Amino acid sequence: MSKKLGVAIVGSTGYGGVELIRLLASHPQAEVTSVISSSSAGTPITEGYPHLTGIREELLDDVDAATIKSKADVVFLATPPGVASKLAPELLAAGLKVIDLSGDFRLKSPALYEQWYKKPAADEEHLGKAVFGLSEIYAENVRGADFISNPGCYPTATTLGLFPAVKAGFIDPATIIIDAKSGVSGAGRGASLGTHYSELNENLRAYKVNQHQHIPEIEMILSDAAGAEVVTTFTTHLVPMTRGIMSTMYASVRGDRSLNDFLELYRSFYEGRPFVRIRPEGQWPATKEVWGSNYCDIGFALDSRTNRITIVSVIDNLVKGAAGQAVQNLNLMMGWDETLGLQFVPAYP
Amino acid sequence: MSKKLGVAIVGSTGYGGVELIRLLASHPQAEVTSVISSSSAGTPITEGYPHLTGIREELLDDVDAATIKSKADVVFLATPPGVASKLAPELLAAGLKVIDLSGDFRLKSPALYEQWYKKPAADEEHLGKAVFGLSEIYAENVRGADFISNPGCYPTATTLGLFPAVKAGFIDPATIIIDAKSGVSGAGRGASLGTHYSELNENLRAYKVNQHQHIPEIEMILSDAAGAEVVTTFTTHLVPMTRGIMSTMYASVRGDRSLNDFLELYRSFYEGRPFVRIRPEGQWPATKEVWGSNYCDIGFALDSRTNRITIVSVIDNLVKGAAGQAVQNLNLMMGWDETLGLQFVPAYP
Amino acid sequence: MSKKLGVAIVGSTGYGGVELIRLLASHPQAEVTSVISSSSAGTPITEGYPHLTGIREELLDDVDAATIKSKADVVFLATPPGVASKLAPELLAAGLKVIDLSGDFRLKSPALYEQWYKKPAADEEHLGKAVFGLSEIYAENVRGADFISNPGCYPTATTLGLFPAVKAGFIDPATIIIDAKSGVSGAGRGASLGTHYSELNENLRAYKVNQHQHIPEIEMILSDAAGAEVVTTFTTHLVPMTRGIMSTMYASVRGDRSLNDFLELYRSFYEGRPFVRIRPEGQWPATKEVWGSNYCDIGFALDSRTNRITIVSVIDNLVKGAAGQAVQNLNLMMGWDETLGLQFVPAYP
Amino acid sequence: MSKKLGVAIVGSTGYGGVELIRLLASHPQAEVTSVISSSSAGTPITEGYPHLTGIREELLDDVDAATIKSKADVVFLATPPGVASKLAPELLAAGLKVIDLSGDFRLKSPALYEQWYKKPAADEEHLGKAVFGLSEIYAENVRGADFISNPGCYPTATTLGLFPAVKAGFIDPATIIIDAKSGVSGAGRGASLGTHYSELNENLRAYKVNQHQHIPEIEMILSDAAGAEVVTTFTTHLVPMTRGIMSTMYASVRGDRSLNDFLELYRSFYEGRPFVRIRPEGQWPATKEVWGSNYCDIGFALDSRTNRITIVSVIDNLVKGAAGQAVQNLNLMMGWDETLGLQFVPAYP
């Protein structure tokens, strides 16, 4: 067997990092050669994650570009906001390919980043270089790129559900309303009252209404689809479950379209893209139906009384919404089949 | 102490019935004198509900108007769709006051009922007599009435959140979109794949999109508020929790309103109505914050970018959405303080 | 109506404190006149607990014996380990009655406390004065006392399940094995990886095996029952739910006893004590069947193959395991009916 | 690539069957060539399991030995109790290898089966032929066999945790007490009040105390280890989660053993068996740490006060407790590496 591509993961002790380890464990062409955590360097990864006992027993590495380069060709950055903006330039300069899972390089305008993220933005040069890796929409840009900015979880579920209809002019972008719901793992592993079991179990809460930092990212993608600036209403809710995002989306239909017109549009748009599954009329995707997998499932209802379309899109936030799409982008970057290492059947029930 | 009012519950083995038992156990003026179940008559209620051990040990009664009349003055009907339409006329004829928790008498048009419920409607005479008991809106009608149709769970959460704004013309009713989420107990105690633990746990699903039988009830109330016919978009989701409903509602604001205008409107509208709690700016009600209580909590956000208002309204579906509001209507019917027996602090956490 | 007894709660921002507020809200003879939190003094209690909106809107008080004495006659201490040992003497000296919900005064030996709690013990004088308030066992001591040490959650569920059999010599104390399971709220409101939603949901874990600080408390009570020193095996597990404790207990039966002998022994032992409910043969109590209530439900199975008895005992850890039993002790102290303010029907489902 | 081994699954619409489909989808040497369900034959499997959309779209086959033989060489029976006893002989006669996941061939005594399962037993000839496939213990018997009886979920977790200590005489078998806890998926997909979401969520219940049909299976294995008849106390609990079994086991230690003696015994016993992971002192396995994987993780505590050992063993009931161990047995039967197709990293969180 030929040698596999070496891959390093910075931020291996977060949920995004540990999910990359899970997915890449069965990748036929790539292997994780360095697991890195600046905060826990020198300790075994099994200390924080005993589920890796017997699977990965090595000590966590510290972040150092030269050392990484000696072990790997590609680096995944699964770091908190504000870290990758400093780290990526250095890693790129060392000759590494970089896939950043954080939000640091998604927005092209530093001002917009600073407005929504309340942190200093990355430099404009690198913002310009980062290719936005929404795999099903921008695969052409990703192929052969060296530096990928991986999309956010909410934007992935939402824009995969809206892009074809906006692009084709089937719906009026000014009427789009997005009601999004997420499992708790999207908040990461950091302990806080907001992620405390007794506060979230048997509870449903709205949060960051109109203020979520994924709003400008969603609008960036939808504006690209529309060929004009799109402004949306976007609400997020925390659901008592660990994994899963559902975006329920509403828009007014332009002209006289049937539900079948929508189904055909989407099937045609996503033809040959195995991770998007269009559900037949009357069938609504549930988050568990994509749990642990890289799928994005989309269902539709057209209400003749209001001429509005309702679109429901679901993903596993840690897979298609983070680590899975990052691996998909790795595959595209390397010119491989985009499904390599990602052919997990959803774990049901 | 003077004798308490005798109350009978038909459908005592359903979740609505057993919640009535819980609430009425501490009512200072009423007491449950007969627990009735046609399917389980003659067996102890503790057989199906051991949590009532030592609290209510009697055998379940069968449904018989004369027997009920000998034991009680008021009957709650917590029965499946299609039962109350036949039972209520007989009980009323026997001189009993009736509070129906099912949907049989909510819609005034038999045709509309049959279209949405897929069952034969009640007779028009009794449809006309039933007073729709959305307590905070129609208290005047409820006071002194003999026959109350208790609202549905989704309509209660939704219309308490929308009524003042529609009535005052603050929002355009044609733009209303309602994204509703419910805990599983709303589906009742009947076992099915759709309520199976392993299918719902760690899962979020949409269901009955644009087809829920509560849609015409919501539109009936909103049309009353608007003084004109209102048609809405309404989506329901099943959340992995037992109790709680959240309606997240969107509408375009008419004219130039501030968030404070909305807060003042709602505070004024619900002044003196202790079960509706208007949350201050920036605070979103969560379902657990009303768990086990009769409260409906409402929060608001105004998005200056789109001039849309987002309204979040939460209730406990078994209390304010069913048994609690039924007791509130009992209190209003009898001319008592509407909070009697309902002053539960939400059970948190 | 005569004036109610004034009650203060120190530690009002913890789950034990806020549950006291819930329970005492419907107490006919006592009322909470001061809610105290040293860490959050001067802020409204609704800031951390919006479910109290419209119910208790006052600012949190700081801890000061003289001020408390001016507002209240009884103080509940719902504080972390090591606080009450310093605070209680001062409050008692100020003429207040004290009910301590922490573990600081349960063990009579300072050495034992320091061994299991890893903290300095309270002074021996006050350790000697504190009456251990396991209500169904030590009611005689509690009546008229000024200073109560409220039992722990695990000891309450466990020893109510074992005491009669040990006392009567029906089982061999040396063979007792206790497998206990708790909901997460027992860990309090402090955020940590150990209470993080994504780590606990869809997960079951053992913890502190043979090392839980409730072990010496359990052994103290069982030794009292046996009239000789009892040493036990005690394991604790964290269950993905918010409230509820179940102790499953095993012991070898002494001599030739039938299951009915056990049922009669327990029914007789707990006669007139309404909060202990003995389940009939073949019926196992579930934690939800006591949720939100002060009940302790106990079920039995006798295995003729091994001559072992299995005893299952369940409580709501925040009610009978903390705030509810504290109110029960207040009632006993004051010479009231022990059920005052505690007649909640379990919230099911 | 050489042709893969064809595999058929009878009972494809149950949780065991659908989990076999998930696991075998990534098996390098075997592939599912027929999915069979007598109750749903002729309908697409995606009708009941939309998560298989785009993965397996074929119609379900009916059960027919000749047809199966034309498509496959091995059959997995994932059928309810009482079905395999009739079906297996016919399939074996047709020249198929059979792996039965039900309990029909586990107990070698028909009388014992009928006592615990309350159903007619399989014929003695086939009971005698079926090799009991507890993979880590009986691998030698499984290699080259044609007919495997796959162990139950509770026996797998329990006996992997006890076998080495019993075999080595480290513990007294007469003192063994097993407190087992399971997620709800173990009860299968059939809808009933016992699997109803609102009844199980936020609830913990004991069931079938001393009466579970897995008791004789556990005793059969432990008796084999002890070389003498072992009788145990075994209690089962239902935990509000979908997947996972934990057995917490207690026994008196024979002689003077240290915890390290136990760790060494188990490490040595399971050397070279990659699916059993022995945890270091002080570390307790949680069910989520094996979720979705074929691992069985075991931890230990020795209590010097009682000279009892506490052993905690966890598995995913649908993987190591059913479909995963069945695939492991397939691998052993075929002389393949036992880990083929089973190298899943647990899905955490």
Coordinates of N, CA and C in Angstrom, one line a residue, chain A residues 150-253:
Chain A
N150 N -13.6 26.4 6.3 CA -14.7 25.5 6.4 C -15.9 26.2 6.9
P151 N -17.1 26.0 6.3 CA -18.3 26.7 6.8 C -18.7 26.4 8.2
G152 N -19.6 27.3 8.7 CA -20.2 27.0 10.0 C -21.3 26.0 9.9
C153 N -21.7 25.5 11.0 CA -22.8 24.4 11.1 C -24.1 25.0 10.6
Y154 N -24.6 26.1 11.2 CA -25.8 26.6 10.8 C -25.8 27.0 9.3
P155 N -24.8 27.8 8.8 CA -24.8 28.1 7.4 C -24.8 26.9 6.5
T156 N -24.2 25.8 6.9 CA -24.2 24.6 6.0 C -25.6 24.1 5.8
A157 N -26.3 23.8 7.0 CA -27.6 23.3 6.9 C -28.6 24.3 6.2
T158 N -28.4 25.6 6.4 CA -29.3 26.6 5.9 C -29.1 26.8 4.4
T159 N -27.9 27.0 4.0 CA -27.7 27.4 2.6 C -27.8 26.3 1.7
L160 N -27.5 25.0 2.1 CA -27.7 23.9 1.3 C -29.2 23.8 1.0
G161 N -30.0 24.2 2.0 CA -31.5 24.1 1.8 C -32.0 25.3 1.0
L162 N -31.3 26.4 0.9 CA -31.9 27.5 0.2 C -31.2 27.9 -1.1
F163 N -30.0 27.5 -1.3 CA -29.2 28.0 -2.4 C -29.9 27.7 -3.8
P164 N -30.3 26.5 -4.1 CA -30.9 26.2 -5.4 C -32.1 27.1 -5.7
A165 N -33.0 27.3 -4.7 CA -34.2 28.0 -4.9 C -33.9 29.5 -5.1
V166 N -32.9 30.0 -4.4 CA -32.6 31.4 -4.5 C -31.9 31.6 -5.9
K167 N -31.0 30.8 -6.2 CA -30.2 30.8 -7.5 C -31.2 30.8 -8.7
A168 N -32.2 29.9 -8.6 CA -33.1 29.8 -9.7 C -34.2 30.8 -9.7
G169 N -34.2 31.6 -8.7 CA -35.3 32.7 -8.6 C -36.7 32.1 -8.3
F170 N -36.7 30.9 -7.7 CA -38.0 30.3 -7.3 C -38.6 31.0 -6.1
I171 N -37.8 31.6 -5.3 CA -38.3 32.3 -4.1 C -37.8 33.7 -4.0
D172 N -38.5 34.5 -3.3 CA -38.1 35.9 -3.1 C -37.2 36.0 -1.9
P173 N -35.9 36.3 -2.1 CA -34.9 36.3 -1.0 C -35.3 37.3 0.1
A174 N -36.0 38.3 -0.2 CA -36.4 39.3 0.9 C -37.3 38.7 1.9
T175 N -38.0 37.6 1.5 CA -39.0 37.0 2.4 C -38.5 35.9 3.3
I176 N -37.2 35.5 3.1 CA -36.7 34.4 3.8 C -36.6 34.5 5.3
I177 N -37.2 33.6 6.0 CA -37.1 33.5 7.4 C -36.5 32.1 7.8
I178 N -35.5 32.1 8.7 CA -34.8 30.9 9.0 C -35.0 30.6 10.5
D179 N -35.6 29.6 10.8 CA -35.8 29.2 12.2 C -34.9 27.9 12.4
A180 N -33.8 28.1 13.1 CA -32.8 27.1 13.3 C -32.7 26.5 14.7
K181 N -32.5 25.2 14.8 CA -32.4 24.5 16.1 C -31.2 23.7 16.1
S182 N -30.5 23.7 17.2 CA -29.2 22.9 17.3 C -29.2 22.1 18.6
G183 N -28.5 20.9 18.5 CA -28.1 20.2 19.7 C -27.0 21.0 20.4
V184 N -26.7 20.5 21.6 CA -25.8 21.3 22.5 C -24.3 21.2 22.1
S185 N -23.9 20.1 21.4 CA -22.5 19.9 21.2 C -21.9 21.1 20.3
G186 N -22.8 21.8 19.6 CA -22.4 23.0 18.9 C -21.7 24.0 19.7
A187 N -22.0 24.0 21.0 CA -21.5 25.0 21.9 C -20.1 24.6 22.4
G188 N -19.6 23.4 22.0 CA -18.3 23.0 22.3 C -18.2 22.3 23.7
R189 N -17.0 22.1 24.1 CA -16.8 21.3 25.4 C -16.6 22.2 26.6
G190 N -16.5 23.5 26.4 CA -16.3 24.4 27.6 C -17.5 24.4 28.5
A191 N -17.2 24.2 29.8 CA -18.3 24.1 30.8 C -18.8 25.5 31.1
S192 N -20.1 25.7 31.1 CA -20.7 26.9 31.5 C -22.2 26.7 31.9
L193 N -22.8 27.7 32.6 CA -24.2 27.5 33.0 C -25.0 27.2 31.7
G194 N -24.6 27.8 30.6 CA -25.4 27.6 29.4 C -25.3 26.3 28.8
T195 N -24.4 25.4 29.2 CA -24.3 24.1 28.7 C -24.4 23.0 29.9
H196 N -24.9 23.5 31.0 CA -25.1 22.6 32.2 C -26.3 21.7 32.0
Y197 N -26.0 20.4 32.3 CA -27.1 19.4 32.0 C -28.4 19.8 32.6
S198 N -28.5 20.1 33.9 CA -29.8 20.3 34.5 C -30.5 21.5 34.0
E199 N -29.8 22.4 33.4 CA -30.4 23.6 32.8 C -31.0 23.4 31.4
L200 N -30.4 22.4 30.7 CA -30.8 22.2 29.3 C -31.7 21.0 29.1
N201 N -31.5 19.9 30.0 CA -32.4 18.8 29.8 C -33.8 19.1 30.0
E202 N -34.7 18.5 29.2 CA -36.2 18.8 29.3 C -36.4 20.3 29.3
N203 N -35.7 20.9 28.3 CA -35.8 22.4 28.2 C -35.5 22.8 26.7
L204 N -36.2 23.8 26.3 CA -35.9 24.3 24.9 C -35.8 25.9 25.1
R205 N -34.7 26.4 24.5 CA -34.5 27.8 24.6 C -34.1 28.5 23.3
A206 N -34.5 29.7 23.1 CA -34.0 30.5 22.0 C -32.8 31.3 22.5
Y207 N -31.9 31.6 21.6 CA -30.7 32.4 22.1 C -30.2 33.2 20.9
K208 N -29.5 34.3 21.2 CA -28.8 35.1 20.2 C -29.8 35.5 19.1
V209 N -31.0 35.7 19.4 CA -32.0 36.1 18.3 C -31.5 37.3 17.5
N210 N -31.4 37.1 16.2 CA -30.9 38.2 15.3 C -29.5 38.6 15.5
Q211 N -28.8 37.9 16.4 CA -27.4 38.3 16.7 C -26.4 37.3 16.6
H212 N -26.7 36.1 16.0 CA -25.8 35.0 15.9 C -24.7 35.4 14.8
Q213 N -23.5 35.0 15.1 CA -22.4 35.4 14.2 C -22.4 34.6 12.9
H214 N -23.3 33.7 12.8 CA -23.4 33.0 11.5 C -24.3 33.7 10.5
I215 N -25.0 34.8 11.0 CA -25.9 35.5 10.1 C -25.1 36.1 8.9
P216 N -24.0 36.8 9.0 CA -23.4 37.4 7.9 C -22.8 36.3 6.9
E217 N -22.5 35.2 7.4 CA -22.0 34.1 6.6 C -23.1 33.5 5.7
I218 N -24.3 33.3 6.3 CA -25.5 32.9 5.6 C -25.8 33.9 4.5
E219 N -25.8 35.2 4.9 CA -26.1 36.2 3.9 C -25.1 36.3 2.8
M220 N -23.9 36.1 3.1 CA -22.8 36.1 2.1 C -23.1 35.0 1.0
I221 N -23.5 33.8 1.4 CA -23.8 32.7 0.5 C -25.0 33.0 -0.3
L222 N -26.1 33.4 0.4 CA -27.4 33.7 -0.3 C -27.3 34.9 -1.2
S223 N -26.5 35.8 -0.9 CA -26.3 37.0 -1.8 C -25.6 36.5 -3.0
D224 N -24.6 35.6 -2.9 CA -23.9 35.0 -4.0 C -25.0 34.3 -4.9
A225 N -25.9 33.6 -4.3 CA -26.9 32.8 -5.1 C -27.8 33.8 -5.8
A226 N -28.2 34.9 -5.1 CA -29.2 35.8 -5.6 C -28.6 36.8 -6.6
G227 N -27.3 36.9 -6.5 CA -26.6 38.0 -7.3 C -27.0 39.4 -6.9
A228 N -27.4 39.5 -5.6 CA -27.7 40.8 -5.0 C -27.7 40.6 -3.5
E229 N -27.6 41.7 -2.8 CA -27.5 41.5 -1.4 C -28.8 41.0 -0.7
V230 N -28.6 40.0 0.1 CA -29.8 39.4 0.8 C -29.6 39.6 2.3
V231 N -30.7 40.0 2.9 CA -30.7 40.2 4.3 C -31.8 39.2 4.9
T232 N -31.5 38.5 6.0 CA -32.4 37.5 6.4 C -32.7 37.7 7.9
T233 N -33.8 37.0 8.3 CA -34.2 36.9 9.7 C -33.7 35.5 10.1
F234 N -32.9 35.4 11.2 CA -32.3 34.1 11.6 C -32.4 33.9 13.1
T235 N -33.1 32.9 13.6 CA -33.2 32.6 15.0 C -32.7 31.3 15.3
T236 N -32.0 31.2 16.4 CA -31.4 29.9 16.9 C -32.0 29.5 18.2
H237 N -32.1 28.1 18.3 CA -32.7 27.5 19.5 C -31.8 26.4 19.9
L238 N -31.7 26.2 21.2 CA -30.9 25.0 21.8 C -31.9 23.9 22.2
V239 N -31.7 22.8 21.6 CA -32.6 21.6 21.7 C -31.9 20.6 22.7
P240 N -32.7 19.9 23.6 CA -32.0 19.0 24.5 C -31.6 17.7 23.8
M241 N -30.6 17.8 23.0 CA -29.9 16.6 22.4 C -28.5 17.0 22.2
T242 N -27.6 16.1 21.9 CA -26.2 16.4 21.8 C -25.9 16.8 20.3
R243 N -26.3 16.1 19.4 CA -25.9 16.4 18.0 C -27.2 16.6 17.1
G244 N -27.0 17.4 16.1 CA -28.0 17.6 15.1 C -28.4 19.1 15.0
I245 N -28.6 19.5 13.7 CA -29.1 20.8 13.4 C -30.2 20.7 12.5
M246 N -31.3 21.4 12.7 CA -32.4 21.5 11.8 C -32.6 23.0 11.5
S247 N -32.7 23.3 10.2 CA -33.1 24.7 9.8 C -34.5 24.5 9.1
T248 N -35.5 25.2 9.7 CA -36.8 25.3 9.1 C -36.9 26.6 8.4
M249 N -37.1 26.6 7.1 CA -37.0 27.9 6.3 C -38.2 28.2 5.6
Y250 N -38.6 29.5 5.6 CA -39.8 29.9 5.0 C -39.5 31.0 3.9
A251 N -40.2 30.9 2.8 CA -40.1 32.0 1.8 C -41.3 32.0 0.9
S252 N -41.6 33.2 0.4 CA -42.6 33.3 -0.6 C -42.2 32.9 -2.0
V253 N -43.0 32.1 -2.6 CA -42.7 31.6 -3.9 C -42.9 32.6 -5.0

